[in-house]
Coordinates of C-alpha atoms in Angstrom, one line a residue:
X1 CA -0.1 0.2 0.3
X2 CA 0.9 3.6 0.6
X3 CA 2.6 4.4 2.6
X4 CA 1.9 7.8 5.1
X5 CA 4.9 10.0 3.8
X6 CA 3.8 9.6 0.5
X7 CA 0.3 10.4 1.1
X8 CA 1.6 13.5 2.8
X9 CA 4.2 14.9 0.1
X10 CA 0.8 14.5 -2.2
X11 CA -1.1 16.6 0.0
X12 CA 1.1 18.8 -0.1
X13 CA 1.1 18.6 -4.1
X14 CA -2.5 19.3 -3.5
X15 CA -2.4 22.3 -1.6
X16 CA -0.2 23.7 -4.1
X17 CA -2.3 23.2 -7.0
X18 CA -5.3 23.2 -5.5
X19 CA -6.9 26.2 -8.3
X20 CA -5.7 24.0 -11.0
X21 CA -7.9 21.1 -10.5
X22 CA -11.8 21.9 -9.7
X23 CA -12.3 19.7 -6.5
X24 CA -14.2 17.1 -8.1
X25 CA -11.0 16.5 -10.7
X26 CA -9.6 15.4 -7.3
X27 CA -11.2 13.3 -6.0
X28 CA -12.6 11.5 -8.8
X29 CA -8.6 11.1 -9.6
X30 CA -7.5 9.8 -6.9
X31 CA -10.3 7.4 -6.0
X32 CA -9.5 5.5 -9.7
X33 CA -5.6 6.0 -8.7
X34 CA -5.8 4.3 -6.0
X35 CA -8.0 1.4 -7.6
X36 CA -6.1 1.3 -10.6
X37 CA -3.6 1.3 -8.0
X38 CA -3.8 -1.3 -6.1
X39 CA -5.9 -3.3 -8.1
X40 CA -5.4 -3.9 -12.0
X41 CA -2.3 -4.7 -13.2
X42 CA 0.0 -1.6 -14.1
X43 CA -2.7 -0.4 -16.2
X44 CA -4.2 2.9 -15.5
X45 CA -8.0 3.4 -14.8
X46 CA -7.5 7.5 -15.5
X47 CA -5.8 9.1 -18.1
X48 CA -3.1 11.4 -16.8
X49 CA -4.6 14.4 -15.2
X50 CA -1.7 16.5 -15.8
X51 CA 0.6 16.4 -18.6
X52 CA 4.5 18.4 -18.6
X53 CA 5.4 19.9 -21.4
X54 CA 9.3 20.3 -21.8
X55 CA 8.7 22.9 -24.9
X56 CA 12.9 23.1 -24.7
X57 CA 16.1 21.8 -23.6
X58 CA 18.3 24.4 -24.1
X59 CA 19.0 27.0 -21.6
X60 CA 20.2 30.7 -21.1
X61 CA 21.6 30.2 -18.3
X62 CA 24.5 27.0 -16.7
X63 CA 23.5 27.1 -13.7
X64 CA 26.4 25.3 -11.0
X65 CA 23.3 22.1 -9.5
X66 CA 21.9 21.5 -13.4
X67 CA 22.4 18.7 -15.4
X68 CA 21.9 20.6 -18.7
X69 CA 25.1 22.5 -17.9
X70 CA 26.7 19.3 -17.8
X71 CA 25.1 18.4 -21.0
X72 CA 26.6 20.7 -22.9
X73 CA 24.5 22.9 -25.8
X74 CA 24.3 20.5 -28.1
X75 CA 20.5 19.5 -26.4
X76 CA 18.2 21.4 -30.2
X77 CA 15.0 19.4 -30.0
X78 CA 12.3 21.4 -29.0
X79 CA 8.8 21.4 -29.5
X80 CA 6.5 22.4 -32.3
X81 CA 2.4 23.5 -32.3
X82 CA 2.1 21.2 -35.8
X83 CA 3.8 18.1 -33.2
X84 CA 1.2 19.8 -29.5
X85 CA -1.9 19.7 -32.0
X86 CA -1.4 17.0 -34.3
X87 CA -1.1 14.9 -30.0
X88 CA -3.8 16.9 -28.7
X89 CA -6.1 15.4 -31.8
X90 CA -6.1 12.2 -29.8
X91 CA -8.3 13.2 -27.7
X92 CA -11.3 12.5 -26.0
X93 CA -13.2 15.3 -26.5
X94 CA -13.8 15.7 -22.4
X95 CA -10.8 15.2 -21.4
X96 CA -9.0 18.9 -20.4
X97 CA -5.7 17.6 -18.1
X98 CA -3.5 20.2 -16.5
X99 CA -0.7 21.3 -18.7
X100 CA 2.9 22.2 -17.4
X101 CA 5.5 23.8 -20.1
X102 CA 9.0 24.2 -19.5
X103 CA 12.6 23.2 -20.4
X104 CA 15.2 23.9 -19.9
X105 CA 13.8 27.6 -20.1
X106 CA 10.0 28.1 -22.2
X107 CA 10.7 30.8 -23.3
X108 CA 13.6 29.9 -25.2
X109 CA 10.9 27.8 -27.3
X110 CA 9.8 30.9 -30.1
X111 CA 6.6 29.0 -30.8
X112 CA 6.0 29.4 -26.8
X113 CA 2.8 31.9 -27.2
X114 CA 0.7 30.0 -29.9
X115 CA 1.8 26.7 -28.4
X116 CA 0.3 28.2 -25.0
X117 CA -2.9 30.1 -26.8
X118 CA -3.2 26.2 -27.9
X119 CA -4.0 25.2 -24.9
X120 CA -5.7 27.2 -23.0
X121 CA -8.4 27.9 -26.5
X122 CA -8.6 24.7 -25.4
X123 CA -10.1 24.8 -21.6
X124 CA -7.0 23.6 -20.4
X125 CA -5.1 24.8 -17.0
X126 CA -2.0 26.0 -17.3
X127 CA 1.1 26.9 -15.7
X128 CA 4.9 27.6 -17.1
X129 CA 8.1 27.2 -15.2
X130 CA 10.9 29.4 -16.3
X131 CA 14.0 31.3 -14.5
X132 CA 12.1 34.7 -15.6
X133 CA 15.2 35.7 -17.3
X134 CA 13.3 36.4 -20.4
X135 CA 9.8 37.7 -19.7
X136 CA 10.4 41.0 -21.2
X137 CA 7.3 43.7 -21.2
X138 CA 6.0 42.3 -24.2
X139 CA 5.5 38.6 -23.3
X140 CA 4.1 39.9 -21.0
X141 CA 2.1 41.7 -22.5
X142 CA 1.1 38.2 -25.3
X143 CA 0.5 35.8 -21.7
X144 CA -1.8 38.9 -20.4
X145 CA -4.5 37.8 -22.9
X146 CA -5.1 34.4 -21.1
X147 CA -3.3 34.9 -18.3
X148 CA -1.2 32.0 -17.1
X149 CA -3.0 30.2 -15.2
X150 CA 0.1 29.4 -12.1
X151 CA 3.7 30.8 -13.0
X152 CA 6.1 29.1 -11.4
X153 CA 9.8 31.7 -10.7
X154 CA 12.8 29.2 -9.3
X155 CA 15.5 30.5 -7.6
X156 CA 18.8 29.5 -6.0
X157 CA 18.4 31.3 -2.8
X158 CA 19.3 34.9 -2.5
X159 CA 19.7 37.7 -4.2
X160 CA 24.2 38.0 -4.3
X161 CA 24.6 33.7 -4.2
X162 CA 21.2 33.3 -7.2
X163 CA 23.8 34.9 -8.7
X164 CA 26.5 33.0 -8.4
X165 CA 24.8 29.9 -8.4
X166 CA 23.7 31.3 -12.3
X167 CA 26.2 32.5 -13.0
X168 CA 25.2 35.9 -13.5
X169 CA 25.5 39.1 -11.9
X170 CA 22.3 41.1 -12.7
X171 CA 19.9 37.8 -12.4
X172 CA 18.6 38.0 -9.8
X173 CA 17.1 42.4 -10.4
X174 CA 16.7 40.6 -14.0
X175 CA 14.3 37.9 -12.5
X176 CA 12.2 40.9 -9.5
X177 CA 11.5 43.5 -12.4
X178 CA 10.5 40.5 -15.0
X179 CA 8.2 39.3 -12.3
X180 CA 7.0 42.5 -11.2
X181 CA 5.3 43.6 -14.7
X182 CA 4.9 40.1 -14.3
X183 CA 2.5 40.6 -11.0
X184 CA 1.0 43.8 -12.2
X185 CA -0.2 42.6 -16.1
X186 CA -1.0 39.4 -14.8
X187 CA -2.8 39.6 -11.6
X188 CA -5.2 36.6 -11.4
X189 CA -2.3 34.5 -12.1
X190 CA -0.7 32.1 -9.3
X191 CA 2.8 33.3 -8.8
X192 CA 5.2 31.0 -7.3
X193 CA 8.6 31.1 -6.1
X194 CA 10.8 28.3 -5.9
X195 CA 13.4 28.0 -4.2
X196 CA 16.0 25.8 -4.6
X197 CA 17.8 23.9 -1.4
X198 CA 21.6 23.3 -1.1
X199 CA 24.8 23.5 0.4
X200 CA 24.9 27.7 0.2
X201 CA 21.9 28.3 0.9
X202 CA 19.9 26.0 3.7
X203 CA 19.8 27.7 6.1
X204 CA 17.1 30.7 7.8
X205 CA 18.5 33.2 8.0
X206 CA 19.5 32.8 4.1
X207 CA 15.4 32.0 3.8
X208 CA 14.9 34.8 5.1
X209 CA 17.3 37.2 3.4
X210 CA 15.3 35.7 0.3
X211 CA 12.3 36.7 0.9
X212 CA 14.0 40.2 1.8
X213 CA 15.7 40.7 -1.7
X214 CA 12.4 40.3 -2.9
X215 CA 10.1 42.6 -0.6
X216 CA 13.1 45.3 -1.7
X217 CA 12.5 45.0 -4.8
X218 CA 8.8 45.0 -4.7
X219 CA 7.5 42.0 -5.1
X220 CA 4.3 40.4 -3.9
X221 CA 5.8 37.4 -2.6
X222 CA 3.4 35.1 -0.9
X223 CA 4.2 30.8 -2.1
X224 CA 6.8 30.2 -1.6
X225 CA 8.4 26.2 -2.5
X226 CA 11.4 24.4 -1.0
X227 CA 12.9 21.3 -3.3
X228 CA 15.9 19.6 -2.1
X229 CA 18.2 19.7 -4.7
X230 CA 17.5 16.5 -7.0
X231 CA 20.7 14.3 -7.5
X232 CA 22.6 10.8 -8.6
X233 CA 26.5 9.9 -7.0
X234 CA 28.9 8.5 -10.0
X235 CA 27.8 5.4 -7.9
X236 CA 24.0 5.1 -7.8
X237 CA 24.6 6.0 -11.5
X238 CA 26.0 2.8 -11.8
X239 CA 23.8 0.4 -10.1
X240 CA 21.1 1.6 -11.7
X241 CA 22.7 1.2 -15.2
X242 CA 22.4 -2.6 -14.0
X243 CA 19.5 -2.1 -12.2
X244 CA 17.9 -1.3 -15.6
X245 CA 19.9 -3.6 -17.9
X246 CA 19.1 -6.7 -14.9
X247 CA 15.6 -6.4 -15.3
X248 CA 14.6 -4.7 -18.8
X249 CA 17.5 -6.9 -20.5
X250 CA 15.2 -6.0 -23.7
X251 CA 14.8 -2.6 -23.6
X252 CA 18.2 -0.3 -24.2
X253 CA 19.3 1.3 -21.9
X254 CA 17.1 5.0 -20.9
X255 CA 19.3 8.2 -20.5
X256 CA 19.5 10.3 -16.6
X257 CA 18.0 14.0 -17.6
X258 CA 19.6 14.6 -13.6
X259 CA 22.7 16.3 -12.2
X260 CA 25.6 14.1 -11.3
X261 CA 26.8 14.9 -8.4
X262 CA 30.8 14.0 -7.5
X263 CA 30.9 15.8 -3.8
X264 CA 28.0 15.5 -1.6
X265 CA 29.8 15.6 2.3
X266 CA 27.0 18.4 3.2
X267 CA 24.1 17.2 5.6
X268 CA 22.6 20.2 7.9
X269 CA 22.4 19.7 11.1
X270 CA 18.6 18.4 12.9
X271 CA 19.9 22.1 15.4
X272 CA 20.6 24.4 12.2
X273 CA 17.1 22.6 11.2
X274 CA 14.8 22.9 14.4
X275 CA 16.3 27.1 13.9
X276 CA 14.9 26.6 10.0
X277 CA 10.8 25.1 10.8
X278 CA 11.3 27.7 13.6
X279 CA 11.4 30.5 11.3
X280 CA 8.8 29.3 8.7
X281 CA 6.2 28.5 11.7
X282 CA 6.5 32.5 12.8
X283 CA 6.4 33.4 9.2
X284 CA 3.4 31.3 8.2
X285 CA 0.4 33.8 9.0
X286 CA 2.7 35.9 6.2
X287 CA 3.6 33.2 3.5
X288 CA 3.1 29.9 2.4
X289 CA 5.5 27.6 2.8
X290 CA 5.7 24.3 1.1
X291 CA 7.9 21.3 0.4
X292 CA 8.9 19.0 -2.3
X293 CA 9.1 16.5 -1.4
X294 CA 7.8 15.9 2.3
X295 CA 10.5 14.4 4.0
X296 CA 11.2 13.6 8.6
X297 CA 13.7 15.6 10.0
X298 CA 15.8 12.4 9.3
X299 CA 15.6 12.1 5.8
X300 CA 16.4 15.2 5.2
X301 CA 19.9 15.2 7.0
X302 CA 20.5 12.3 4.5
X303 CA 18.7 13.4 1.7
X304 CA 22.9 14.7 0.6
X305 CA 24.2 12.1 2.3
X306 CA 26.4 9.0 0.4
X307 CA 23.4 6.4 -0.6
X308 CA 20.6 8.0 0.0
X309 CA 17.2 5.6 -0.1
X310 CA 13.4 6.7 0.9
X311 CA 11.1 4.8 1.6
X312 CA 8.1 6.4 -0.7
X313 CA 5.5 4.5 -3.2
X314 CA 6.4 6.5 -6.7
X315 CA 3.2 8.0 -8.0
X316 CA 4.3 9.5 -11.2
X317 CA 3.4 6.5 -14.5
X318 CA 0.1 6.6 -12.9
X319 CA -0.6 9.9 -13.2
X320 CA 1.5 11.6 -15.3
X321 CA 3.3 11.5 -18.7
X322 CA 6.6 13.5 -19.8
X323 CA 6.5 15.1 -23.3
X324 CA 10.4 15.9 -24.6
X325 CA 12.2 18.0 -26.6
X326 CA 11.8 16.1 -29.6
X327 CA 8.5 14.3 -29.4
X328 CA 9.6 11.0 -27.4
X329 CA 7.6 10.4 -24.0
X330 CA 8.0 9.4 -20.9
X331 CA 7.0 7.7 -17.8
X332 CA 9.4 9.3 -15.5
X333 CA 11.6 13.0 -15.6
X334 CA 14.0 12.1 -14.6
X335 CA 14.6 7.4 -16.5
X336 CA 14.3 8.8 -20.5
X337 CA 12.1 6.5 -21.0
X338 CA 10.8 6.5 -23.8
X339 CA 6.8 5.5 -24.3
X340 CA 6.4 6.4 -27.7
X341 CA 5.8 9.4 -29.4
X342 CA 3.6 12.5 -30.0
X343 CA 4.9 12.6 -33.0
X344 CA 3.8 9.4 -33.9
X345 CA 1.3 7.3 -31.2
X346 CA -2.1 9.1 -29.6
X347 CA -2.5 9.5 -26.3
X348 CA -4.6 6.2 -25.7
X349 CA -1.6 4.2 -27.7
X350 CA 1.0 5.5 -25.2
X351 CA -0.5 5.6 -21.8
X352 CA -1.4 1.8 -21.7
X353 CA 0.8 0.7 -23.5
X354 CA 2.9 -2.9 -22.5
X355 CA 6.2 -1.3 -22.2
X356 CA 3.8 1.8 -19.4
X357 CA 2.9 -1.8 -17.4
X358 CA 6.1 -3.7 -16.7
X359 CA 7.8 -0.1 -16.0
X360 CA 4.5 1.0 -13.5
X361 CA 4.4 -2.9 -12.6
X362 CA 8.2 -3.8 -11.5
X363 CA 8.4 0.5 -9.3
X364 CA 5.3 -0.6 -7.9
X365 CA 7.2 -3.8 -6.4
X366 CA 9.9 -1.0 -5.3
X367 CA 11.9 2.7 -5.8
X368 CA 14.7 1.9 -9.2
X369 CA 18.4 3.6 -7.3
X370 CA 17.9 6.0 -10.2
X371 CA 14.5 7.1 -8.0
X372 CA 17.0 8.8 -4.9
X373 CA 16.0 12.1 -4.4
X374 CA 13.4 12.8 -7.3
X375 CA 11.3 15.0 -6.6
X376 CA 8.4 13.7 -7.5
X377 CA 8.5 11.7 -3.9

């Protein structure tokens, strides 16, 4: 069965994206999901309530903790409006999944606005995840005609640390100015600040400085979501590759869409965590703080160390799909195991095909080595 911490993480996610999905949809999909997970042999009785489209894998930043920087700049494939229209034409008439547009940096895709408008015209809720640097006033005005339901901006900490990690001395102030313009022109859009937790910003002092820096830039800040840094160690990656060859010998080895950490001797102390949680509690009347994923103090301390394991269930392959920039569809955001392509396959052909069912069946028995530190847990 699904353990308690997995349920806590799921509840946190529902709280963050409550405005994205009608309550009726949440109840219906939750019941169908639970029945599918427990009683079917890897199939799903309902279509995915959310689909993520990686519009590009290119990025205008080279952040220290990002797999894209590790893989270089040869990631040139991009989704087109025609690709997306063809795929959406295979959806049942009443099917309206929540759509997330991300990357890389999705604002680099020149068809972002037509793609965004197309989904909105279909009556779908749309969220965009961006670093915000390219969100100029022209783009904001184009988006404001049918504002994104959710806009998520990624930060690496307060101004000084954010600029160091992104390797751009003006990054923070530029993003802040763009967010300010966005909030003024798209007031109905829910803005979420993603704060990526890593060794250089993991303290109450840095969290407080981040909020101070945002307020000094005249930003409206309400929703702050803390994300633990996702990564694998070299030994975990090797273990994952061996696991795949043993359990899926007839399938090609996947790519791994995750940062490879070679230096992981950092871990916050229990005292430091107590200070952080006391700070968050004291400020909870002013801000909505959530974490992705939900972790106990013990899990947080060990998250950044070698050979980390988490006793969780992964629900992602029953609840979502990820469409890559080249059109390939994955059941997992980190393990790039293609189960179809939006350029050649319908949603029906992809959602419960044999390879996806096999993937779910194996995952239900326990997390893979490559699942360590995944934000979807």
